[in-house]
Amino acid sequence: MISTKDNSSLLKNKSLRLLMTARVSTNFAYQMITVAIGWQMYSLTHSAFYLGLVGLVQFLPMLFLSLFVGHISDRYDRRKIVTLSQVTQSVFIFIMAFGNYNELITKERFLILIFFIAVAHSFEGPPMQALLPNIVSKEIFPRASALMSSVSEFAVIIGPAVGGILYTFGTTLVFLLTGILYLISGILIYHISIEKEIFKSEPTSIKSLFAGISFIKSRPIILGAISLDLFAVLFGGATALLPIYASSILMIGSFGLGILRSAPAVGALLMSAYLARKPLKHNVGKTMFIAVIFFGLSTIAFAISRSVIISFIALLILGASDVISVVIRSTLVQLNTPDYMRGRVSSVNMIFIGTSNQLGEFESGITASLFGTVPAALIGGIGTIAVVMLWMKLFSSILHVDRFEASKN
């Protein structure tokens, strides 16, 4: 068992503290703005289709820019890229606040602003993911990753609830606070010190741009792990439908929406805190598959629930199971990727994550508009379990991964 004293020793690393604080600020802001955007879009349109469009306009910039961002992340200062990204996001969020204050927001303008925020956000993910291995040793990376998830999820728990409360006073306040938090995070990231120089000597070419894809294809275990997350969450994206559940099914309003948004983070926080104290040491491959199965089962339970308590518990289990998968996947990817490739590999990973999250929201919105909200969420949960069964056959080598160090191919 890893003691509290061991975790305290991690926190003596100043750069790790700065990175954790920045992640808390960013996650807090992201969760608040997610609640505000979802609730405002549904208030403007009362349409599941438009809720799905929000996911689509967030996904497209990530799809088309991530490989480029990964490439520059391996050639330039990752801290400066993240800082510029977060400052730019804050500018567009402030514009969104101004538009709301002056009652200039329409659904079309709203989507345009969300798109530009997503463009700036696309430059944040790959370099942000690649920073942690630069500031902690390989030996303590799994524990640092779990600790990072733990403190980040604390903000994810509070953020949606605060966002839901502040929304009752108007969206302008939510957007203003969100913009400020992104500015704070950018400043903190800029002051991080890294121990390794960014690899810069490789010439720019089409081959180097797509090197991350080639690297992942050559390692079936990594490919299987990140593609499992892609398709499982793509089908199981019931969280995109939370505004409808809060408004029309559970009848709990914007504050209730914030509570539901917080539920997965509560589960994730509890699980990541546990993993920080007792890191996974054996059967990591099997554990990942089991975790994703529970993700699907909890999605099914949430889909058919009419009780706020049962819905909250289902989302709590969903978050706990998801963080297990995230920790295993990120550890496999980061520990088996050389530093000069981490930006490009992280960019491909971000495309997979974006596809599962943002495109999953679009898929959920389309499915809900065609079949109804509850059937859409139910189909998603069943689809997630079906994907796990298929992946256990297509990537059976993952089942034999006992320790993180065992991933050699």
mmCIF file of N, CA, C and O in Angstrom, residues 11-93:
data_model
loop_
_atom_site.group_PDB
_atom_site.id
_atom_site.type_symbol
_atom_site.label_atom_id
_atom_site.label_comp_id
_atom_site.label_asym_id
_atom_site.label_seq_id
_atom_site.Cartn_x
_atom_site.Cartn_y
_atom_site.Cartn_z
ATOM 1 N N LEU A 11 4.399 15.724 -3.874
ATOM 2 C CA LEU A 11 4.011 17.127 -3.892
ATOM 3 C C LEU A 11 5.178 18.068 -3.615
ATOM 4 O O LEU A 11 5.029 19.290 -3.730
ATOM 5 N N LYS A 12 6.349 17.531 -3.254
ATOM 6 C CA LYS A 12 7.522 18.370 -3.113
ATOM 7 C C LYS A 12 8.051 18.829 -4.467
ATOM 8 O O LYS A 12 8.871 19.756 -4.534
ATOM 9 N N ASN A 13 7.598 18.178 -5.524
ATOM 10 C CA ASN A 13 7.969 18.567 -6.877
ATOM 11 C C ASN A 13 7.163 19.813 -7.258
ATOM 12 O O ASN A 13 5.956 19.750 -7.462
ATOM 13 N N LYS A 14 7.830 20.966 -7.343
ATOM 14 C CA LYS A 14 7.139 22.234 -7.603
ATOM 15 C C LYS A 14 6.397 22.209 -8.932
ATOM 16 O O LYS A 14 5.259 22.686 -9.030
ATOM 17 N N SER A 15 7.029 21.658 -9.956
ATOM 18 C CA SER A 15 6.386 21.630 -11.271
ATOM 19 C C SER A 15 5.139 20.763 -11.264
ATOM 20 O O SER A 15 4.143 21.082 -11.919
ATOM 21 N N LEU A 16 5.188 19.663 -10.503
ATOM 22 C CA LEU A 16 4.007 18.812 -10.387
ATOM 23 C C LEU A 16 2.883 19.556 -9.685
ATOM 24 O O LEU A 16 1.718 19.458 -10.075
ATOM 25 N N ARG A 17 3.223 20.323 -8.657
ATOM 26 C CA ARG A 17 2.198 21.114 -7.966
ATOM 27 C C ARG A 17 1.583 22.151 -8.911
ATOM 28 O O ARG A 17 0.364 22.351 -8.913
ATOM 29 N N LEU A 18 2.414 22.809 -9.688
ATOM 30 C CA LEU A 18 1.901 23.797 -10.637
ATOM 31 C C LEU A 18 0.995 23.133 -11.669
ATOM 32 O O LEU A 18 -0.076 23.664 -12.011
ATOM 33 N N LEU A 19 1.427 21.967 -12.168
ATOM 34 C CA LEU A 19 0.628 21.267 -13.167
ATOM 35 C C LEU A 19 -0.703 20.820 -12.584
ATOM 36 O O LEU A 19 -1.757 20.960 -13.225
ATOM 37 N N MET A 20 -0.690 20.300 -11.368
ATOM 38 C CA MET A 20 -1.936 19.868 -10.734
ATOM 39 C C MET A 20 -2.875 21.046 -10.500
ATOM 40 O O MET A 20 -4.083 20.946 -10.739
ATOM 41 N N THR A 21 -2.327 22.171 -10.032
ATOM 42 C CA THR A 21 -3.163 23.345 -9.798
ATOM 43 C C THR A 21 -3.768 23.854 -11.104
ATOM 44 O O THR A 21 -4.949 24.230 -11.152
ATOM 45 N N ALA A 22 -2.966 23.841 -12.156
ATOM 46 C CA ALA A 22 -3.470 24.271 -13.465
ATOM 47 C C ALA A 22 -4.567 23.346 -13.961
ATOM 48 O O ALA A 22 -5.582 23.796 -14.508
ATOM 49 N N ARG A 23 -4.374 22.042 -13.763
ATOM 50 C CA ARG A 23 -5.390 21.082 -14.196
ATOM 51 C C ARG A 23 -6.674 21.248 -13.399
ATOM 52 O O ARG A 23 -7.783 21.119 -13.940
ATOM 53 N N VAL A 24 -6.546 21.513 -12.107
ATOM 54 C CA VAL A 24 -7.732 21.767 -11.285
ATOM 55 C C VAL A 24 -8.481 22.983 -11.819
ATOM 56 O O VAL A 24 -9.711 22.965 -11.988
ATOM 57 N N SER A 25 -7.751 24.058 -12.102
ATOM 58 C CA SER A 25 -8.370 25.275 -12.620
ATOM 59 C C SER A 25 -9.064 25.021 -13.953
ATOM 60 O O SER A 25 -10.211 25.434 -14.164
ATOM 61 N N THR A 26 -8.376 24.318 -14.841
ATOM 62 C CA THR A 26 -8.941 24.031 -16.163
ATOM 63 C C THR A 26 -10.167 23.133 -16.066
ATOM 64 O O THR A 26 -11.189 23.381 -16.713
ATOM 65 N N ASN A 27 -10.058 22.068 -15.271
ATOM 66 C CA ASN A 27 -11.190 21.149 -15.139
ATOM 67 C C ASN A 27 -12.394 21.822 -14.501
ATOM 68 O O ASN A 27 -13.540 21.584 -14.892
ATOM 69 N N PHE A 28 -12.129 22.649 -13.502
ATOM 70 C CA PHE A 28 -13.202 23.396 -12.855
ATOM 71 C C PHE A 28 -13.921 24.267 -13.882
ATOM 72 O O PHE A 28 -15.155 24.280 -13.970
ATOM 73 N N ALA A 29 -13.129 24.992 -14.678
ATOM 74 C CA ALA A 29 -13.698 25.879 -15.694
ATOM 75 C C ALA A 29 -14.442 25.092 -16.763
ATOM 76 O O ALA A 29 -15.552 25.461 -17.172
ATOM 77 N N TYR A 30 -13.839 23.998 -17.216
ATOM 78 C CA TYR A 30 -14.449 23.211 -18.294
ATOM 79 C C TYR A 30 -15.786 22.633 -17.873
ATOM 80 O O TYR A 30 -16.754 22.642 -18.650
ATOM 81 N N GLN A 31 -15.863 22.142 -16.650
ATOM 82 C CA GLN A 31 -17.115 21.563 -16.179
ATOM 83 C C GLN A 31 -18.204 22.621 -16.026
ATOM 84 O O GLN A 31 -19.369 22.383 -16.348
ATOM 85 N N MET A 32 -17.834 23.792 -15.537
ATOM 86 C CA MET A 32 -18.825 24.865 -15.404
ATOM 87 C C MET A 32 -19.363 25.288 -16.757
ATOM 88 O O MET A 32 -20.574 25.444 -16.946
ATOM 89 N N ILE A 33 -18.467 25.465 -17.725
ATOM 90 C CA ILE A 33 -18.909 25.936 -19.031
ATOM 91 C C ILE A 33 -19.678 24.851 -19.779
ATOM 92 O O ILE A 33 -20.572 25.146 -20.569
ATOM 93 N N THR A 34 -19.353 23.583 -19.504
ATOM 94 C CA THR A 34 -20.097 22.493 -20.137
ATOM 95 C C THR A 34 -21.548 22.496 -19.680
ATOM 96 O O THR A 34 -22.472 22.333 -20.488
ATOM 97 N N VAL A 35 -21.763 22.683 -18.375
ATOM 98 C CA VAL A 35 -23.128 22.772 -17.852
ATOM 99 C C VAL A 35 -23.856 23.961 -18.472
ATOM 100 O O VAL A 35 -25.000 23.848 -18.932
ATOM 101 N N ALA A 36 -23.191 25.123 -18.513
ATOM 102 C CA ALA A 36 -23.824 26.330 -19.038
ATOM 103 C C ALA A 36 -24.149 26.203 -20.520
ATOM 104 O O ALA A 36 -25.235 26.595 -20.972
ATOM 105 N N ILE A 37 -23.211 25.655 -21.292
ATOM 106 C CA ILE A 37 -23.437 25.508 -22.734
ATOM 107 C C ILE A 37 -24.589 24.543 -23.003
ATOM 108 O O ILE A 37 -25.479 24.821 -23.815
ATOM 109 N N GLY A 38 -24.570 23.384 -22.324
ATOM 110 C CA GLY A 38 -25.627 22.398 -22.554
ATOM 111 C C GLY A 38 -27.001 22.928 -22.179
ATOM 112 O O GLY A 38 -27.964 22.779 -22.940
ATOM 113 N N TRP A 39 -27.080 23.572 -21.006
ATOM 114 C CA TRP A 39 -28.376 24.074 -20.554
ATOM 115 C C TRP A 39 -28.860 25.226 -21.436
ATOM 116 O O TRP A 39 -30.033 25.301 -21.781
ATOM 117 N N GLN A 40 -27.945 26.124 -21.816
ATOM 118 C CA GLN A 40 -28.357 27.257 -22.640
ATOM 119 C C GLN A 40 -28.779 26.810 -24.040
ATOM 120 O O GLN A 40 -29.771 27.306 -24.580
ATOM 121 N N MET A 41 -28.027 25.858 -24.619
ATOM 122 C CA MET A 41 -28.409 25.387 -25.948
ATOM 123 C C MET A 41 -29.772 24.703 -25.912
ATOM 124 O O MET A 41 -30.612 24.894 -26.804
ATOM 125 N N TYR A 42 -30.025 23.910 -24.879
ATOM 126 C CA TYR A 42 -31.329 23.253 -24.787
ATOM 127 C C TYR A 42 -32.434 24.272 -24.521
ATOM 128 O O TYR A 42 -33.557 24.129 -25.016
ATOM 129 N N SER A 43 -32.109 25.337 -23.773
ATOM 130 C CA SER A 43 -33.092 26.395 -23.536
ATOM 131 C C SER A 43 -33.408 27.158 -24.814
ATOM 132 O O SER A 43 -34.556 27.561 -25.043
ATOM 133 N N LEU A 44 -32.404 27.331 -25.660
ATOM 134 C CA LEU A 44 -32.602 28.047 -26.920
ATOM 135 C C LEU A 44 -33.373 27.227 -27.943
ATOM 136 O O LEU A 44 -34.148 27.769 -28.738
ATOM 137 N N THR A 45 -33.162 25.904 -27.945
ATOM 138 C CA THR A 45 -33.679 25.080 -29.051
ATOM 139 C C THR A 45 -34.663 23.997 -28.627
ATOM 140 O O THR A 45 -35.459 23.554 -29.456
ATOM 141 N N HIS A 46 -34.563 23.514 -27.359
ATOM 142 C CA HIS A 46 -35.343 22.340 -26.917
ATOM 143 C C HIS A 46 -35.186 21.183 -27.899
ATOM 144 O O HIS A 46 -36.148 20.489 -28.237
ATOM 145 N N SER A 47 -33.956 20.973 -28.353
ATOM 146 C CA SER A 47 -33.683 19.990 -29.393
ATOM 147 C C SER A 47 -32.495 19.117 -29.014
ATOM 148 O O SER A 47 -31.410 19.625 -28.716
ATOM 149 N N ALA A 48 -32.690 17.799 -29.044
ATOM 150 C CA ALA A 48 -31.583 16.871 -28.821
ATOM 151 C C ALA A 48 -30.580 16.954 -29.959
ATOM 152 O O ALA A 48 -29.375 16.762 -29.769
ATOM 153 N N PHE A 49 -31.069 17.281 -31.157
ATOM 154 C CA PHE A 49 -30.190 17.400 -32.318
ATOM 155 C C PHE A 49 -29.162 18.511 -32.106
ATOM 156 O O PHE A 49 -27.971 18.341 -32.402
ATOM 157 N N TYR A 50 -29.589 19.649 -31.581
ATOM 158 C CA TYR A 50 -28.660 20.753 -31.358
ATOM 159 C C TYR A 50 -27.686 20.446 -30.222
ATOM 160 O O TYR A 50 -26.538 20.901 -30.237
ATOM 161 N N LEU A 51 -28.117 19.681 -29.227
ATOM 162 C CA LEU A 51 -27.178 19.219 -28.215
ATOM 163 C C LEU A 51 -26.097 18.354 -28.852
ATOM 164 O O LEU A 51 -24.918 18.425 -28.482
ATOM 165 N N GLY A 52 -26.498 17.549 -29.822
ATOM 166 C CA GLY A 52 -25.527 16.747 -30.560
ATOM 167 C C GLY A 52 -24.595 17.601 -31.395
ATOM 168 O O GLY A 52 -23.399 17.309 -31.513
ATOM 169 N N LEU A 53 -25.113 18.688 -31.982
ATOM 170 C CA LEU A 53 -24.272 19.584 -32.778
ATOM 171 C C LEU A 53 -23.172 20.222 -31.939
ATOM 172 O O LEU A 53 -22.082 20.496 -32.451
ATOM 173 N N VAL A 54 -23.464 20.488 -30.668
ATOM 174 C CA VAL A 54 -22.441 21.033 -29.786
ATOM 175 C C VAL A 54 -21.236 20.088 -29.745
ATOM 176 O O VAL A 54 -20.077 20.522 -29.835
ATOM 177 N N GLY A 55 -21.505 18.794 -29.623
ATOM 178 C CA GLY A 55 -20.419 17.817 -29.636
ATOM 179 C C GLY A 55 -19.692 17.780 -30.962
ATOM 180 O O GLY A 55 -18.467 17.655 -31.014
ATOM 181 N N LEU A 56 -20.426 17.913 -32.061
ATOM 182 C CA LEU A 56 -19.813 17.845 -33.388
ATOM 183 C C LEU A 56 -18.875 19.019 -33.634
ATOM 184 O O LEU A 56 -17.754 18.835 -34.131
ATOM 185 N N VAL A 57 -19.305 20.242 -33.305
ATOM 186 C CA VAL A 57 -18.446 21.401 -33.559
ATOM 187 C C VAL A 57 -17.223 21.398 -32.639
ATOM 188 O O VAL A 57 -16.208 22.039 -32.951
ATOM 189 N N GLN A 58 -17.286 20.682 -31.522
ATOM 190 C CA GLN A 58 -16.110 20.535 -30.669
ATOM 191 C C GLN A 58 -15.171 19.459 -31.200
ATOM 192 O O GLN A 58 -13.957 19.530 -30.999
ATOM 193 N N PHE A 59 -15.743 18.484 -31.882
ATOM 194 C CA PHE A 59 -14.945 17.367 -32.382
ATOM 195 C C PHE A 59 -14.162 17.707 -33.649
ATOM 196 O O PHE A 59 -12.998 17.315 -33.795
ATOM 197 N N LEU A 60 -14.763 18.426 -34.569
ATOM 198 C CA LEU A 60 -14.142 18.667 -35.874
ATOM 199 C C LEU A 60 -12.778 19.350 -35.775
ATOM 200 O O LEU A 60 -11.827 18.908 -36.454
ATOM 201 N N PRO A 61 -12.606 20.411 -34.985
ATOM 202 C CA PRO A 61 -11.262 20.998 -34.885
ATOM 203 C C PRO A 61 -10.232 20.012 -34.350
ATOM 204 O O PRO A 61 -9.086 19.992 -34.813
ATOM 205 N N MET A 62 -10.620 19.201 -33.379
ATOM 206 C CA MET A 62 -9.701 18.218 -32.831
ATOM 207 C C MET A 62 -9.296 17.207 -33.891
ATOM 208 O O MET A 62 -8.121 16.822 -33.996
ATOM 209 N N LEU A 63 -10.256 16.785 -34.700
ATOM 210 C CA LEU A 63 -9.977 15.803 -35.736
ATOM 211 C C LEU A 63 -8.958 16.325 -36.736
ATOM 212 O O LEU A 63 -8.011 15.630 -37.106
ATOM 213 N N PHE A 64 -9.140 17.562 -37.190
ATOM 214 C CA PHE A 64 -8.310 18.091 -38.268
ATOM 215 C C PHE A 64 -7.016 18.746 -37.787
ATOM 216 O O PHE A 64 -6.087 18.942 -38.576
ATOM 217 N N LEU A 65 -6.922 19.078 -36.513
ATOM 218 C CA LEU A 65 -5.748 19.807 -36.029
ATOM 219 C C LEU A 65 -4.829 18.977 -35.141
ATOM 220 O O LEU A 65 -3.665 19.347 -34.955
ATOM 221 N N SER A 66 -5.313 17.879 -34.581
ATOM 222 C CA SER A 66 -4.551 17.177 -33.553
ATOM 223 C C SER A 66 -3.196 16.668 -34.045
ATOM 224 O O SER A 66 -2.198 16.752 -33.324
ATOM 225 N N LEU A 67 -3.121 16.126 -35.256
ATOM 226 C CA LEU A 67 -1.842 15.625 -35.753
ATOM 227 C C LEU A 67 -0.835 16.759 -35.892
ATOM 228 O O LEU A 67 0.350 16.614 -35.546
ATOM 229 N N PHE A 68 -1.286 17.899 -36.384
ATOM 230 C CA PHE A 68 -0.417 19.066 -36.497
ATOM 231 C C PHE A 68 0.037 19.535 -35.124
ATOM 232 O O PHE A 68 1.220 19.849 -34.912
ATOM 233 N N VAL A 69 -0.893 19.571 -34.178
ATOM 234 C CA VAL A 69 -0.551 20.004 -32.826
ATOM 235 C C VAL A 69 0.444 19.041 -32.188
ATOM 236 O O VAL A 69 1.403 19.464 -31.525
ATOM 237 N N GLY A 70 0.245 17.753 -32.381
ATOM 238 C CA GLY A 70 1.186 16.777 -31.851
ATOM 239 C C GLY A 70 2.580 16.970 -32.412
ATOM 240 O O GLY A 70 3.579 16.820 -31.703
ATOM 241 N N HIS A 71 2.645 17.299 -33.694
ATOM 242 C CA HIS A 71 3.944 17.523 -34.347
ATOM 243 C C HIS A 71 4.662 18.722 -33.742
ATOM 244 O O HIS A 71 5.845 18.646 -33.396
ATOM 245 N N ILE A 72 3.962 19.840 -33.576
ATOM 246 C CA ILE A 72 4.628 21.017 -33.019
ATOM 247 C C ILE A 72 4.925 20.831 -31.534
ATOM 248 O O ILE A 72 5.848 21.451 -30.999
ATOM 249 N N SER A 73 4.168 19.943 -30.866
ATOM 250 C CA SER A 73 4.427 19.675 -29.452
ATOM 251 C C SER A 73 5.762 18.975 -29.244
ATOM 252 O O SER A 73 6.349 19.057 -28.163
ATOM 253 N N ASP A 74 6.234 18.255 -30.279
ATOM 254 C CA ASP A 74 7.524 17.576 -30.197
ATOM 255 C C ASP A 74 8.659 18.453 -30.716
ATOM 256 O O ASP A 74 9.821 18.026 -30.711
ATOM 257 N N ARG A 75 8.351 19.667 -31.161
ATOM 258 C CA ARG A 75 9.378 20.546 -31.735
ATOM 259 C C ARG A 75 9.524 21.860 -30.974
ATOM 260 O O ARG A 75 10.566 22.516 -31.061
ATOM 261 N N TYR A 76 8.497 22.250 -30.243
ATOM 262 C CA TYR A 76 8.527 23.538 -29.556
ATOM 263 C C TYR A 76 8.160 23.365 -28.083
ATOM 264 O O TYR A 76 7.759 22.284 -27.651
ATOM 265 N N ASP A 77 8.303 24.422 -27.345
ATOM 266 C CA ASP A 77 8.054 24.407 -25.904
ATOM 267 C C ASP A 77 6.591 24.091 -25.618
ATOM 268 O O ASP A 77 5.693 24.878 -25.933
ATOM 269 N N ARG A 78 6.351 22.955 -25.009
ATOM 270 C CA ARG A 78 4.977 22.513 -24.746
ATOM 271 C C ARG A 78 4.256 23.451 -23.786
ATOM 272 O O ARG A 78 3.041 23.634 -23.889
ATOM 273 N N ARG A 79 4.992 24.020 -22.872
ATOM 274 C CA ARG A 79 4.381 24.944 -21.920
ATOM 275 C C ARG A 79 3.792 26.164 -22.628
ATOM 276 O O ARG A 79 2.685 26.615 -22.311
ATOM 277 N N LYS A 80 4.547 26.719 -23.589
ATOM 278 C CA LYS A 80 4.086 27.912 -24.292
ATOM 279 C C LYS A 80 2.876 27.604 -25.168
ATOM 280 O O LYS A 80 1.977 28.441 -25.305
ATOM 281 N N ILE A 81 2.838 26.400 -25.743
ATOM 282 C CA ILE A 81 1.691 26.013 -26.579
ATOM 283 C C ILE A 81 0.428 25.936 -25.730
ATOM 284 O O ILE A 81 -0.635 26.454 -26.101
ATOM 285 N N VAL A 82 0.533 25.293 -24.554
ATOM 286 C CA VAL A 82 -0.624 25.174 -23.663
ATOM 287 C C VAL A 82 -1.062 26.552 -23.184
ATOM 288 O O VAL A 82 -2.262 26.869 -23.150
ATOM 289 N N THR A 83 -0.108 27.391 -22.812
ATOM 290 C CA THR A 83 -0.434 28.730 -22.325
ATOM 291 C C THR A 83 -1.174 29.529 -23.387
ATOM 292 O O THR A 83 -2.214 30.146 -23.105
ATOM 293 N N LEU A 84 -0.664 29.530 -24.622
ATOM 294 C CA LEU A 84 -1.318 30.270 -25.702
ATOM 295 C C LEU A 84 -2.721 29.733 -25.960
ATOM 296 O O LEU A 84 -3.670 30.497 -26.176
ATOM 297 N N SER A 85 -2.866 28.408 -25.899
ATOM 298 C CA SER A 85 -4.177 27.788 -26.111
ATOM 299 C C SER A 85 -5.174 28.252 -25.058
ATOM 300 O O SER A 85 -6.307 28.639 -25.380
ATOM 301 N N GLN A 86 -4.762 28.227 -23.792
ATOM 302 C CA GLN A 86 -5.698 28.552 -22.726
ATOM 303 C C GLN A 86 -6.033 30.036 -22.688
ATOM 304 O O GLN A 86 -7.168 30.416 -22.389
ATOM 305 N N VAL A 87 -5.060 30.897 -23.014
ATOM 306 C CA VAL A 87 -5.347 32.326 -23.076
ATOM 307 C C VAL A 87 -6.330 32.620 -24.215
ATOM 308 O O VAL A 87 -7.267 33.424 -24.062
ATOM 309 N N THR A 88 -6.148 31.955 -25.351
ATOM 310 C CA THR A 88 -7.060 32.152 -26.485
ATOM 311 C C THR A 88 -8.466 31.675 -26.147
ATOM 312 O O THR A 88 -9.460 32.335 -26.487
ATOM 313 N N GLN A 89 -8.558 30.537 -25.463
ATOM 314 C CA GLN A 89 -9.876 30.058 -25.038
ATOM 315 C C GLN A 89 -10.560 31.080 -24.148
ATOM 316 O O GLN A 89 -11.760 31.332 -24.272
ATOM 317 N N SER A 90 -9.786 31.665 -23.242
ATOM 318 C CA SER A 90 -10.385 32.637 -22.326
ATOM 319 C C SER A 90 -10.923 33.844 -23.080
ATOM 320 O O SER A 90 -11.968 34.391 -22.713
ATOM 321 N N VAL A 91 -10.237 34.265 -24.143
ATOM 322 C CA VAL A 91 -10.697 35.414 -24.935
ATOM 323 C C VAL A 91 -12.069 35.133 -25.540
ATOM 324 O O VAL A 91 -12.997 35.957 -25.457
ATOM 325 N N PHE A 92 -12.226 33.968 -26.157
ATOM 326 C CA PHE A 92 -13.511 33.640 -26.782
ATOM 327 C C PHE A 92 -14.606 33.409 -25.735
ATOM 328 O O PHE A 92 -15.783 33.688 -25.990
ATOM 329 N N ILE A 93 -14.227 32.906 -24.572
ATOM 330 C CA ILE A 93 -15.214 32.748 -23.496
ATOM 331 C C ILE A 93 -15.686 34.108 -23.010
ATOM 332 O O ILE A 93 -16.882 34.311 -22.734
#
